[in-house]
mmCIF file of C-alpha atoms and ligand atoms in Angstrom:
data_model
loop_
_atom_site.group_PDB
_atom_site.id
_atom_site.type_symbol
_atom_site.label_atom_id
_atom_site.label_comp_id
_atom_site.label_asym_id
_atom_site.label_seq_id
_atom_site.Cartn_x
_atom_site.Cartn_y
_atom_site.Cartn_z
ATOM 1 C CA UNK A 1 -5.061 -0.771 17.067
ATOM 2 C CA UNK A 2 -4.721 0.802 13.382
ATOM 3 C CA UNK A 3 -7.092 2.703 12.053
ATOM 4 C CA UNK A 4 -7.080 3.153 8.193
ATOM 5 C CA UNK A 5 -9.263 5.915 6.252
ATOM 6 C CA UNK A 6 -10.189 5.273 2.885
ATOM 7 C CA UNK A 7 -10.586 8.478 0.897
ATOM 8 C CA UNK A 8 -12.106 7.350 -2.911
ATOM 9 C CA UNK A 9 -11.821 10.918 -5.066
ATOM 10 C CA UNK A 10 -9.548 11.443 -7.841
ATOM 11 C CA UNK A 11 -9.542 13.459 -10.714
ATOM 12 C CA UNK A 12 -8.880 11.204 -13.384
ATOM 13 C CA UNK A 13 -8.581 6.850 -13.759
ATOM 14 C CA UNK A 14 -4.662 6.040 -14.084
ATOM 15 C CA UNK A 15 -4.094 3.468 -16.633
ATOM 16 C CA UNK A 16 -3.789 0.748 -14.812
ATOM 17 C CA UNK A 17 -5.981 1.048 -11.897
ATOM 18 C CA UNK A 18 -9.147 -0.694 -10.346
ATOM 19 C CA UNK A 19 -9.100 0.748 -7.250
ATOM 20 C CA UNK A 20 -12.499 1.618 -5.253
ATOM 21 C CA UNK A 21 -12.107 5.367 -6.062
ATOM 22 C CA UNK A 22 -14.943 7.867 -7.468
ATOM 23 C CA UNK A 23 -13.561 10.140 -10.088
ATOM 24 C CA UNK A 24 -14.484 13.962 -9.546
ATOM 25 C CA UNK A 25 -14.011 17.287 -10.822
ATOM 26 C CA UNK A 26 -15.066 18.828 -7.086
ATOM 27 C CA UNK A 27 -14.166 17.073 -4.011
ATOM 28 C CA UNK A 28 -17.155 16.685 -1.891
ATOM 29 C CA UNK A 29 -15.381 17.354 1.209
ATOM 30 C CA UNK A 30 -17.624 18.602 3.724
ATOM 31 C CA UNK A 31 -19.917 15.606 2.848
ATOM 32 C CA UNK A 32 -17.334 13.321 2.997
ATOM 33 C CA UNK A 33 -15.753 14.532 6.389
ATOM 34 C CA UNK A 34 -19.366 13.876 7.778
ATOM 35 C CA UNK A 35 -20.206 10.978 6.658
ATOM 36 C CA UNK A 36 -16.594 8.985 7.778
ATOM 37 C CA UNK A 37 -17.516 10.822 11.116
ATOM 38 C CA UNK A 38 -20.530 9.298 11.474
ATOM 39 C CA UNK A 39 -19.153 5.327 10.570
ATOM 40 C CA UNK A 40 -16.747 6.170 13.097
ATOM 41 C CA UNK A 41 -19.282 7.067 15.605
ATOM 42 C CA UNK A 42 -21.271 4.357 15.150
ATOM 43 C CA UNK A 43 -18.703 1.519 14.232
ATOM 44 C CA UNK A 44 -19.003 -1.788 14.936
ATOM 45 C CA UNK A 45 -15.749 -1.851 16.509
ATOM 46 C CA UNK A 46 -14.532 0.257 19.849
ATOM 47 C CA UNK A 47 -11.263 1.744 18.435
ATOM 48 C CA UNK A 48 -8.906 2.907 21.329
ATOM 49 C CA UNK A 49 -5.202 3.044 21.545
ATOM 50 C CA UNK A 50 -4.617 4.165 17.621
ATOM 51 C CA UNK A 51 -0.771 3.340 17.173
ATOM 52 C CA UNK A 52 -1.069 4.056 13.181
ATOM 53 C CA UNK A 53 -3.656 6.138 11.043
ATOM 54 C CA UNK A 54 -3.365 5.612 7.286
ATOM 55 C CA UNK A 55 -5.470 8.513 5.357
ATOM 56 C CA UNK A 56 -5.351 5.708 1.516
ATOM 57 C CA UNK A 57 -7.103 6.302 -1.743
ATOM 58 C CA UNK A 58 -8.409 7.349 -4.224
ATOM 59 C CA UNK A 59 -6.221 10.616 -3.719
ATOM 60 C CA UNK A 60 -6.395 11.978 0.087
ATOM 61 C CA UNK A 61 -4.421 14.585 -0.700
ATOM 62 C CA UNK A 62 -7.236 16.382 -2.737
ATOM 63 C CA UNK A 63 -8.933 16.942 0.289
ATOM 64 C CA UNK A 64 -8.912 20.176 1.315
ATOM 65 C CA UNK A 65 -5.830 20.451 4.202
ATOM 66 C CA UNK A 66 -9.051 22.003 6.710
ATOM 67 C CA UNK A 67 -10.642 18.219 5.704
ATOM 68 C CA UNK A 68 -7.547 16.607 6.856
ATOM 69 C CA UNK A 69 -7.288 19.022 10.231
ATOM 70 C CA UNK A 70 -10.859 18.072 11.110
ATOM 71 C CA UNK A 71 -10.934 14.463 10.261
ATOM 72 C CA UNK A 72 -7.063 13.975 12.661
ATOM 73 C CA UNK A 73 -8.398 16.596 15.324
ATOM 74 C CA UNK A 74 -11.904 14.010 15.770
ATOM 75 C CA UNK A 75 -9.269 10.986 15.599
ATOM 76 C CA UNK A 76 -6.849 12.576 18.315
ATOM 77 C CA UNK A 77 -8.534 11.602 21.357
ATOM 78 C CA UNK A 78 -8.181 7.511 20.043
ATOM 79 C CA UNK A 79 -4.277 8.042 19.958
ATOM 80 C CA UNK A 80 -2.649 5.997 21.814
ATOM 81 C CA UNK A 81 -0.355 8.877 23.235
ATOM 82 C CA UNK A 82 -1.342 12.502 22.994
ATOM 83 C CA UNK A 83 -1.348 13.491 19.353
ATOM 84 C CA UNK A 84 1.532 16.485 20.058
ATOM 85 C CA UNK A 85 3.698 13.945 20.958
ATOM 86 C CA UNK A 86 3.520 12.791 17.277
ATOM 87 C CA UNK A 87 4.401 9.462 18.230
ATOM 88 C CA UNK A 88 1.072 7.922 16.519
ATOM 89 C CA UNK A 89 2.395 7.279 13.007
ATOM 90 C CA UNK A 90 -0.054 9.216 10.570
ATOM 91 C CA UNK A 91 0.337 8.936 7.167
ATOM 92 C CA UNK A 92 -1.075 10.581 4.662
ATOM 93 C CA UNK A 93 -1.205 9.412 0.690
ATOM 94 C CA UNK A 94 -0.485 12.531 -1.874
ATOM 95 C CA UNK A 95 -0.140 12.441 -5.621
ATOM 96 C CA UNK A 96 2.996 15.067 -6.322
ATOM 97 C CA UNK A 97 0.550 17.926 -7.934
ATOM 98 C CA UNK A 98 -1.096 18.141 -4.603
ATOM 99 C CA UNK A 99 1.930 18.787 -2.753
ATOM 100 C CA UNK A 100 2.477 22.829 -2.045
ATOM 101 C CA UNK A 101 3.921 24.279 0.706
ATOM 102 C CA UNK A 102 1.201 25.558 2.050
ATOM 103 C CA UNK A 103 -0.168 22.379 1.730
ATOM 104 C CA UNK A 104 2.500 20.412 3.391
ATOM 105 C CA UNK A 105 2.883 23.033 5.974
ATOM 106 C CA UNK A 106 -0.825 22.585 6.980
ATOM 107 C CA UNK A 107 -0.377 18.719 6.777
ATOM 108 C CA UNK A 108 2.516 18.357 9.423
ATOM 109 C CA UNK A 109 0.191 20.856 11.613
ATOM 110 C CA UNK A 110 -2.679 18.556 11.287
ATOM 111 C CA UNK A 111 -0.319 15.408 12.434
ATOM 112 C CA UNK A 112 0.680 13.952 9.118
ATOM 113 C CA UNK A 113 4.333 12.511 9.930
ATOM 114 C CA UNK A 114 4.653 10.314 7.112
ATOM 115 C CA UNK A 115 4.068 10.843 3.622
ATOM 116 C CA UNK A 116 3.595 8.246 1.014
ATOM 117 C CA UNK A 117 4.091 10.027 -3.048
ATOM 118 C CA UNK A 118 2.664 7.861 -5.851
ATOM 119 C CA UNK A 119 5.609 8.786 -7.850
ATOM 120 C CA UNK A 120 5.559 5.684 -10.321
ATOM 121 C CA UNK A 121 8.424 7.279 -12.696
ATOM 122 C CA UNK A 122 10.685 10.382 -13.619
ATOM 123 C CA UNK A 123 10.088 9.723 -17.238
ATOM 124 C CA UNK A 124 7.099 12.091 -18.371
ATOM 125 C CA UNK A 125 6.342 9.947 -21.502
ATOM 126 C CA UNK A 126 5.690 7.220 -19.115
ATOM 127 C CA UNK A 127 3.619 9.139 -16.764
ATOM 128 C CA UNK A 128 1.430 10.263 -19.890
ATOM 129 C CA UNK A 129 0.746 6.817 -20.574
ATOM 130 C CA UNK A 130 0.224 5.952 -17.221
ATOM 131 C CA UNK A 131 -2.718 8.716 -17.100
ATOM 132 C CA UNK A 132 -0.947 10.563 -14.489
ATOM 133 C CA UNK A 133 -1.616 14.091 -13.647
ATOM 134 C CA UNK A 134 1.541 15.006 -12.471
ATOM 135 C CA UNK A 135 4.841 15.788 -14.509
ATOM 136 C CA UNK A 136 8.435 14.360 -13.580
ATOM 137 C CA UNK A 137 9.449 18.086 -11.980
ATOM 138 C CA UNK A 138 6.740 17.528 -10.174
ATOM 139 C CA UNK A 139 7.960 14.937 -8.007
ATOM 140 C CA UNK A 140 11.345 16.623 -6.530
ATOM 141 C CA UNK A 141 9.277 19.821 -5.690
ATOM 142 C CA UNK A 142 6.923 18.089 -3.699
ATOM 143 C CA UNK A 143 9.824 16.378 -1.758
ATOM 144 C CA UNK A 144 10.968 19.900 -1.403
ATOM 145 C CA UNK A 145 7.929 21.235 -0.081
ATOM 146 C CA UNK A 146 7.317 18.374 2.514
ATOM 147 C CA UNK A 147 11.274 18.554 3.645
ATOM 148 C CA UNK A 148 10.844 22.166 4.358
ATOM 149 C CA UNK A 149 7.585 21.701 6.358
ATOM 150 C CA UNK A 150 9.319 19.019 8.834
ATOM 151 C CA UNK A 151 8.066 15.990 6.867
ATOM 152 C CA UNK A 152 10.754 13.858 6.781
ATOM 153 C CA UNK A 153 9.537 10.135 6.589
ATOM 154 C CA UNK A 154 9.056 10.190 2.671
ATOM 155 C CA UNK A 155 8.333 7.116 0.409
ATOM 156 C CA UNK A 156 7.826 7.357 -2.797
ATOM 157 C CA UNK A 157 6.098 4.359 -5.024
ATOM 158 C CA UNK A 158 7.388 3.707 -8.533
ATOM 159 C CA UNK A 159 5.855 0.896 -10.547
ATOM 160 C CA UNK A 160 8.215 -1.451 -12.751
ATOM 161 C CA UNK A 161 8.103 -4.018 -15.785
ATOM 162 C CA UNK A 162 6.110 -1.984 -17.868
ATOM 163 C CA UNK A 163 5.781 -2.757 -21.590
ATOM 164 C CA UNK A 164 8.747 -2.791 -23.879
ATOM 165 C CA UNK A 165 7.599 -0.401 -26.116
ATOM 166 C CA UNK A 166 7.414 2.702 -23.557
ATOM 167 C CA UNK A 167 11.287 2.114 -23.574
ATOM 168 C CA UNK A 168 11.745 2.654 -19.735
ATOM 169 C CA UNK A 169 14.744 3.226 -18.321
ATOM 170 C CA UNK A 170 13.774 1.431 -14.671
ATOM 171 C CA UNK A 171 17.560 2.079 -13.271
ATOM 172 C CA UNK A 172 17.305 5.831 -14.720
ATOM 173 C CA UNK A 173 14.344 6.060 -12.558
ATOM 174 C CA UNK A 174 15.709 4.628 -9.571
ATOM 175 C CA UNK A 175 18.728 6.604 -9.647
ATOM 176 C CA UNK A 176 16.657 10.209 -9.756
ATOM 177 C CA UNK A 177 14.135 8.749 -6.472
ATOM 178 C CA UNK A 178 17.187 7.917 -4.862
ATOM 179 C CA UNK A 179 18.501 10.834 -5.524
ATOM 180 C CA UNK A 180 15.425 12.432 -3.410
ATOM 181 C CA UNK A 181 16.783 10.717 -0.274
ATOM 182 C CA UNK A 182 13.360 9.314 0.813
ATOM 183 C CA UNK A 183 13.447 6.756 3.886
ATOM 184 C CA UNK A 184 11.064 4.413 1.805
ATOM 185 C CA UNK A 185 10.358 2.493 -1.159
ATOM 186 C CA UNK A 186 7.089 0.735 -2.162
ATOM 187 C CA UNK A 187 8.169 -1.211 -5.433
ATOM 188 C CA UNK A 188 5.061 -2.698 -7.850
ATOM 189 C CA UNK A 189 5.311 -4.420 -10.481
ATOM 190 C CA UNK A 190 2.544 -3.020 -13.187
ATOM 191 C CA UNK A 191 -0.701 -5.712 -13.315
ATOM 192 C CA UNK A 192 -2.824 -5.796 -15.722
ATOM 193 C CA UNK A 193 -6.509 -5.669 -14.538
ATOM 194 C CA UNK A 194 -9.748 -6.398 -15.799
ATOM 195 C CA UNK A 195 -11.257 -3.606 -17.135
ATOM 196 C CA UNK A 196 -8.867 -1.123 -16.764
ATOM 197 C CA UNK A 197 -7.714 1.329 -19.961
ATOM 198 C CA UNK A 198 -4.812 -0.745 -19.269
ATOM 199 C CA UNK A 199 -6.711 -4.414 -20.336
ATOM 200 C CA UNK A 200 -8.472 -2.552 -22.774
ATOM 201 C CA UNK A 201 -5.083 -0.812 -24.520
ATOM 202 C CA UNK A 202 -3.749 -4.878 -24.515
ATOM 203 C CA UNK A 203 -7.367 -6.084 -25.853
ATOM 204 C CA UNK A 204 -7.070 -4.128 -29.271
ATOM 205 C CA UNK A 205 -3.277 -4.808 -29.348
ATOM 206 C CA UNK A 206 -2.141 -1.537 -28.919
ATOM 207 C CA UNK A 207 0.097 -2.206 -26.284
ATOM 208 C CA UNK A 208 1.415 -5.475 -25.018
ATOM 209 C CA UNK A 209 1.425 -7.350 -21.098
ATOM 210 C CA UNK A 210 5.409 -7.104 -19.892
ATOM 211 C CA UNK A 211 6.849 -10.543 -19.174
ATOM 212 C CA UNK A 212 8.233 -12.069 -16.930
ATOM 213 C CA UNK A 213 11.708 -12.013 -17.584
ATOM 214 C CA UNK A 214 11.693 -8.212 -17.829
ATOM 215 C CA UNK A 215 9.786 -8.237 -13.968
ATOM 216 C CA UNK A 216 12.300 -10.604 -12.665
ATOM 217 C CA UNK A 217 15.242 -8.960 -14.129
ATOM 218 C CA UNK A 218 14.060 -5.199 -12.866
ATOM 219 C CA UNK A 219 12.960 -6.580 -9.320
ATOM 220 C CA UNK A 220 15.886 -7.929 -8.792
ATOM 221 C CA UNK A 221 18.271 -5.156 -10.257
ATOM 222 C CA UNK A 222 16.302 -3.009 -7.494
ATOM 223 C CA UNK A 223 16.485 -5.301 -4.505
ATOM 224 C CA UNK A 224 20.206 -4.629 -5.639
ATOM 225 C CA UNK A 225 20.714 -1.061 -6.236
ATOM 226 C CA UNK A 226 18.464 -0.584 -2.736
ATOM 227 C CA UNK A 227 20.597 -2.721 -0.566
ATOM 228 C CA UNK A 228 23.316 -0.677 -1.433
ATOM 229 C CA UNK A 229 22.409 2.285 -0.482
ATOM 230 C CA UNK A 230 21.528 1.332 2.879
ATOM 231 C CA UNK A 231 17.622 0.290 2.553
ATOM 232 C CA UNK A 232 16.372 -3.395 3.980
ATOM 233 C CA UNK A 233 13.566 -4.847 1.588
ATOM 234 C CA UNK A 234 11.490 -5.943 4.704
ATOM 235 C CA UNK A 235 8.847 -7.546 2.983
ATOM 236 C CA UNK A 236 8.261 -8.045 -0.976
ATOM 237 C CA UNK A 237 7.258 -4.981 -2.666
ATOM 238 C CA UNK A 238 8.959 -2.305 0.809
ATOM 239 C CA UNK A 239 12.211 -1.296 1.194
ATOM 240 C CA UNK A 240 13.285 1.627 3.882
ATOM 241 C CA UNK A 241 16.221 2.742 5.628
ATOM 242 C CA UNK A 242 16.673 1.852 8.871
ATOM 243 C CA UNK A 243 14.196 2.902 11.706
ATOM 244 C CA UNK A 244 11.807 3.722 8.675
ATOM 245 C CA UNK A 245 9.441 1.010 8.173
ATOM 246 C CA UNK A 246 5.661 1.396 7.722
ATOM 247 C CA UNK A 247 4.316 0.382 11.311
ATOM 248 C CA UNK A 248 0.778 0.510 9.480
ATOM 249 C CA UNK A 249 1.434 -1.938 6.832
ATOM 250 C CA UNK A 250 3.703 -4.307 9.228
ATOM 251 C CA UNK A 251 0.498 -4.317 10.651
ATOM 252 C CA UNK A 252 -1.445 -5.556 8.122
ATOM 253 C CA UNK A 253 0.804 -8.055 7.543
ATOM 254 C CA UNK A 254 1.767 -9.373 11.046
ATOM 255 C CA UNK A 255 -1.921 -10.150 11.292
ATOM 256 C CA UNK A 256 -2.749 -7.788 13.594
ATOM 257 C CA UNK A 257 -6.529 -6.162 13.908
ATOM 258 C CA UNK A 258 -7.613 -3.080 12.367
ATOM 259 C CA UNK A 259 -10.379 -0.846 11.814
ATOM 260 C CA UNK A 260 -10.975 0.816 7.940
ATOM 261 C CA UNK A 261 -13.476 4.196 7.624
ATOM 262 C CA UNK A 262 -14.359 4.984 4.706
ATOM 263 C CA UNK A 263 -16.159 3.213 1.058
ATOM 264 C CA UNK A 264 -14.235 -0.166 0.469
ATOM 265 C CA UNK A 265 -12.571 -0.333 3.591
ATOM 266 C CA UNK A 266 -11.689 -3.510 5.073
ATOM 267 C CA UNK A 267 -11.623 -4.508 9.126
ATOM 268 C CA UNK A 268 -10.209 -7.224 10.686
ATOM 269 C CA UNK A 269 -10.598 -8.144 14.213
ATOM 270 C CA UNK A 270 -8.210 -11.389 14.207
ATOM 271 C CA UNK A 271 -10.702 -13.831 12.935
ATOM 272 C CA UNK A 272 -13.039 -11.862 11.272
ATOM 273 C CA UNK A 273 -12.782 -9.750 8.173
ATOM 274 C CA UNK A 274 -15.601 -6.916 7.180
ATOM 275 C CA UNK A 275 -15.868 -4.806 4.062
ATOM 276 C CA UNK A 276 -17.940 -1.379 3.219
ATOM 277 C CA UNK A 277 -19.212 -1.330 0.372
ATOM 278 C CA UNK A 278 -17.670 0.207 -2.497
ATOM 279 C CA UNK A 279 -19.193 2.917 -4.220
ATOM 280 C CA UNK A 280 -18.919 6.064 -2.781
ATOM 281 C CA UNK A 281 -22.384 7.023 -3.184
ATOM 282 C CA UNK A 282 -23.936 3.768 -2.211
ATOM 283 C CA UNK A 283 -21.408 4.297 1.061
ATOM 284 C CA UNK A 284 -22.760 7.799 1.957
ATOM 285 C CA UNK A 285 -26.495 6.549 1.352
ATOM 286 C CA UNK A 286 -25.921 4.123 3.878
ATOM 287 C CA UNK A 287 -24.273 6.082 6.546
ATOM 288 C CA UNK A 288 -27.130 9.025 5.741
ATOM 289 C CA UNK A 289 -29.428 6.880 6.200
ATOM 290 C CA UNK A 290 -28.550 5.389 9.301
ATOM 291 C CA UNK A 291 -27.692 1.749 7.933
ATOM 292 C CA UNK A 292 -24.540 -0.485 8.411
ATOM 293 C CA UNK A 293 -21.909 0.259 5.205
ATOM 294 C CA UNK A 294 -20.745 -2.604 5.938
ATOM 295 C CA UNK A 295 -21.514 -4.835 2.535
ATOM 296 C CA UNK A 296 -20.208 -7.997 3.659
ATOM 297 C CA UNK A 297 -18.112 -10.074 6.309
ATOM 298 C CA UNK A 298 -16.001 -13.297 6.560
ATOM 299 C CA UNK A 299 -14.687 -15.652 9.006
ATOM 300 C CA UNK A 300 -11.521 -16.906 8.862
ATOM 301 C CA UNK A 301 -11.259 -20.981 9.301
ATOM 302 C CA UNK A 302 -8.327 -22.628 11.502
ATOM 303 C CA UNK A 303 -6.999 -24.072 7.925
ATOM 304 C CA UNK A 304 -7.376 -20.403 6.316
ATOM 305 C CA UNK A 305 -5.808 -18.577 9.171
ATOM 306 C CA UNK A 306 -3.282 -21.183 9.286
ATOM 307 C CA UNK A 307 -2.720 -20.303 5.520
ATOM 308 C CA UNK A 308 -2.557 -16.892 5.693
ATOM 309 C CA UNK A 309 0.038 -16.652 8.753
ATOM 310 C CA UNK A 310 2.219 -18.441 6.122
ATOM 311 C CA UNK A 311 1.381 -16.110 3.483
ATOM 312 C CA UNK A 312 1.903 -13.237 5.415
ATOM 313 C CA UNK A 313 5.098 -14.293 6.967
ATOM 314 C CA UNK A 314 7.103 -15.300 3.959
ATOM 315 C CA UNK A 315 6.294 -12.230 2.379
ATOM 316 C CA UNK A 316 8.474 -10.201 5.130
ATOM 317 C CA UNK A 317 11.722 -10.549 5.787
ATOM 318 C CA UNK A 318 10.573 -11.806 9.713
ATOM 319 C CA UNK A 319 10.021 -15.223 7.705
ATOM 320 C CA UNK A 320 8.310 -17.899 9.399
ATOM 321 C CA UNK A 321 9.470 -19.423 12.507
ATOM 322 C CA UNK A 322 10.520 -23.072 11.854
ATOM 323 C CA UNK A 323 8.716 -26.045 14.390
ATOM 324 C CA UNK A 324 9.465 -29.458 14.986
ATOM 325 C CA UNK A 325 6.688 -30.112 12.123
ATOM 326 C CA UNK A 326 8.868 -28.503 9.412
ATOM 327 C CA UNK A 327 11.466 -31.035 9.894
ATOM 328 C CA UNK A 328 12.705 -32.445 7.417
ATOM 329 C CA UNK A 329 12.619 -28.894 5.824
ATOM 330 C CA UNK A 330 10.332 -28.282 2.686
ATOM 331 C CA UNK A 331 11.905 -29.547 -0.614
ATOM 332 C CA UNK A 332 12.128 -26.002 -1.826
ATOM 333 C CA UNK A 333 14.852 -24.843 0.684
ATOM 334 C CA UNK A 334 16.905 -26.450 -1.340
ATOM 335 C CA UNK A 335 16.311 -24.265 -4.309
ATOM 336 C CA UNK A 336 17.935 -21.155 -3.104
ATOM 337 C CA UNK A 337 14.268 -19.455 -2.835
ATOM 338 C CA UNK A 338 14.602 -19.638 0.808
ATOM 339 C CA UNK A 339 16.568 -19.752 3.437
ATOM 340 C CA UNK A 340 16.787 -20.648 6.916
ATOM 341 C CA UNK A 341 17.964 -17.527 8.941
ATOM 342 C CA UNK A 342 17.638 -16.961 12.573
ATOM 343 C CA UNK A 343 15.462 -20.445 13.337
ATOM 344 C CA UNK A 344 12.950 -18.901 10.670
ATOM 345 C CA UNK A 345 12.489 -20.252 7.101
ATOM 346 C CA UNK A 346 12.680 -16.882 5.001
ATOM 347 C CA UNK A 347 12.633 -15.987 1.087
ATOM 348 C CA UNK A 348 15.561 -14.712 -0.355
ATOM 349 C CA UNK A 349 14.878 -11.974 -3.405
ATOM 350 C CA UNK A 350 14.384 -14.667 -6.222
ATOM 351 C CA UNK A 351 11.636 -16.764 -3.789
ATOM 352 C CA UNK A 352 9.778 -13.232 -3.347
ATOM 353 C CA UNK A 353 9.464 -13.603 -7.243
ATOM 354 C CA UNK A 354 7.874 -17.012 -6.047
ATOM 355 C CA UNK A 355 5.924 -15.681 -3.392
ATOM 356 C CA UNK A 356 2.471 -18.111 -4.355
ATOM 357 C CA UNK A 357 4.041 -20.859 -5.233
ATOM 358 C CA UNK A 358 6.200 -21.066 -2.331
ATOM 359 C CA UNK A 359 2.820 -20.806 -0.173
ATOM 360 C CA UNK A 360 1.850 -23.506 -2.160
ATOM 361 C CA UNK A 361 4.431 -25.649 -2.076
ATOM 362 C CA UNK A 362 4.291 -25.508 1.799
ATOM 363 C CA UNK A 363 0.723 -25.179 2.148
ATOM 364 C CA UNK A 364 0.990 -29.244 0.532
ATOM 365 C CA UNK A 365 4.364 -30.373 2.077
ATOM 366 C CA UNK A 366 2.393 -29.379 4.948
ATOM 367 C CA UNK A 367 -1.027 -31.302 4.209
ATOM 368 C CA UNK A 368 1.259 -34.012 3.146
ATOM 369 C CA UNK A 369 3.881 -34.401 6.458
ATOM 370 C CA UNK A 370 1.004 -33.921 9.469
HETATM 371 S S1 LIG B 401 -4.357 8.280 -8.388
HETATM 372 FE FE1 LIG B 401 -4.125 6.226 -7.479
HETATM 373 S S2 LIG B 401 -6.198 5.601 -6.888
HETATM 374 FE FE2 LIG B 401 -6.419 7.359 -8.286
HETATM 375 S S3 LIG B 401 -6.723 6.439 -10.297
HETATM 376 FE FE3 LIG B 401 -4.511 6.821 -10.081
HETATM 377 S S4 LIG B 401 -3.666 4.905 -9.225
HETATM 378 FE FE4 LIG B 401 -5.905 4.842 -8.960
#
């Protein structure tokens, strides 16, 4: 089972995001520790056997490092294997201004073992637009501190195609994270969301969408640069070194169940997906007052499961086996945008650019062969 923890406080709205988060000068922790305590107690689900705990945001690392202690030491006794043997991958996210030694220090005590940086870019011009609170310097310090407190599984995300105008350098960037020597990449190209500063910046025409020539060319470039230097791309937007993929999100996307604490967390128990509701406040009325959080649930069809197993396995590099039904193969093999590898039909680089269409294109090859 994989447990994952939302955590929705941050100090400030990035740019770009529409995340469930709840923007705050204080972090209230001790209200927050309680009331994820108390879902927990009282979920829905019996959660045993924890192979993976993912502490997500929002901004976990503003939390209070005592927060983190108390909310790993109540999880402990789910762990699949005794939590000293720190074989229960636990990963914490952190934004880079967060990231002391003390802090880290009091992290890897806690359990943390993997660390996930929104690092987005070395270029602080780019981070100022981005609404960032952290510099460029900060990100190598923080990478520092964590090293020297025995955290060594380190990704760092970076977000690419962003508008002409900002001037990126995107192989500058990648160049200084690699320099960092983390074991992981999480690649994203920037979206532009509905009501976001972002949307609103592109409304008034002060800054303009990327296209797609400019996310096709800087994917790729990266998928290139990565390979490399040693890392696998093992499913569209993740690339590690070896022995350094996320076991939580291979989860997620080898359809496995999972349990999510926490406002805006989502649950899955194979065939059934649940959702808390969003707001942070609306979240902690609920749990206070001894209701469900849970704001809504679906059930998957046959035909939508069936869908999603294709989604899900075309987006990682385990591809999708191939039956007797795929034969003849889908038209679009023949376009370079996917190969067949191992007895499994599997994008190449240029079909991850694809991704939905590909699922299309199958999804009605599919409809129209059987
Ligand atoms: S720190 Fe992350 S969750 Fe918070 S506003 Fe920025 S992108 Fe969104």
């Amino acid at each position: 089972m994989h447990l994952y923890v939302h955590v929705p406080f941050c100090v400030r709205r990035c740019s770009y995001c529409d995340f469930s988060i709840a923007v705050r000068k204080r972090i209230p922790a001790r209200d927050y520790v309680d009331t994820v305590l108390t879902e927990l107690r009282s979920s829905h689900a019996t959660i045993v056997d924890l192979q993976t705990v993912y502490l997500g945001g929002g901004t976990p690392s503003l939390l209070p490092s005592e927060a983190i202690q108390e909310l790993l030491r109540e999880l402990s006794p789910l762990f699949r294997v005794p939590r000293s043997d720190f074989h229960v991958e636990v990963t914490l996210e952190a934004n880079p201004e967060d990231v002391t030694p003390d802090n880290a220090r009091a992290w890897r005590t806690a359990g943390i073992n993997r660390l996930s940086l929104g690092a987005q870019s070395f270029d602080d011009t780019v981070l100022q637009w981005m609404h960032r609170s952290h510099d460029a310097a900060r990100i190598g310090a923080a990478v520092h501190a964590l090293r020297g407190a025995g955290i060594e599984n380190i990704s760092l995300d970076l977000i690419f195609a962003l508008p002409d105008e900002l001037h990126r350098d995107w192989e500058r960037d990648l160049e200084m994270a690699l320099a960092l020597r983390p074991s992981h990449l999480s690649l994203y190209g920037l979206t532009i969301e509905p009501r976001t500063p972002l949307d609103r910046w592109i409304s008034r025409g002060a800054t303009h969408a990327p296209d797609d020539d400019r996310y096709a060319e800087e994917y790729l470039f990266a998928h290139r640069r990565l390979t490399a230097d040693g890392f696998a791309f093992y499913e569209v937007s993740n690339a590690s070194l070896p022995g350094y993929r996320s076991q939580h999100n291979s989860a997620y996307w080898s359809g496995k169940a999972y349990v999510g604490l926490g406002p805006a967390a989502h649950s899955f128990d194979g065939t059934t997906r649940r959702w808390n509701l969003r707001a942070w406040e609306a979240y902690r009325r609920a749990i206070s007052e001894g209701r469900s959080a849970v704001e809504s649930e679906e059930t998957l069809t046959e035909e939508q499961r069936e869908l999603e197993r294709v989604y899900l396995a075309l987006r990682t590099d385990q591809g999708l086996p191939i039956t007797a039904r795929d034969r003849p193969l889908p038209p679009f093999t023949a376009q370079g945008w996917v190969e067949v590898r191992d007895g499994r039909l599997k994008c190449t680089p240029e079909g991850w650019l694809r991704l939905d269409s590909i699922v299309n294109d199958y999804d009605r090859y599919d409809r129209a062969t059987h």
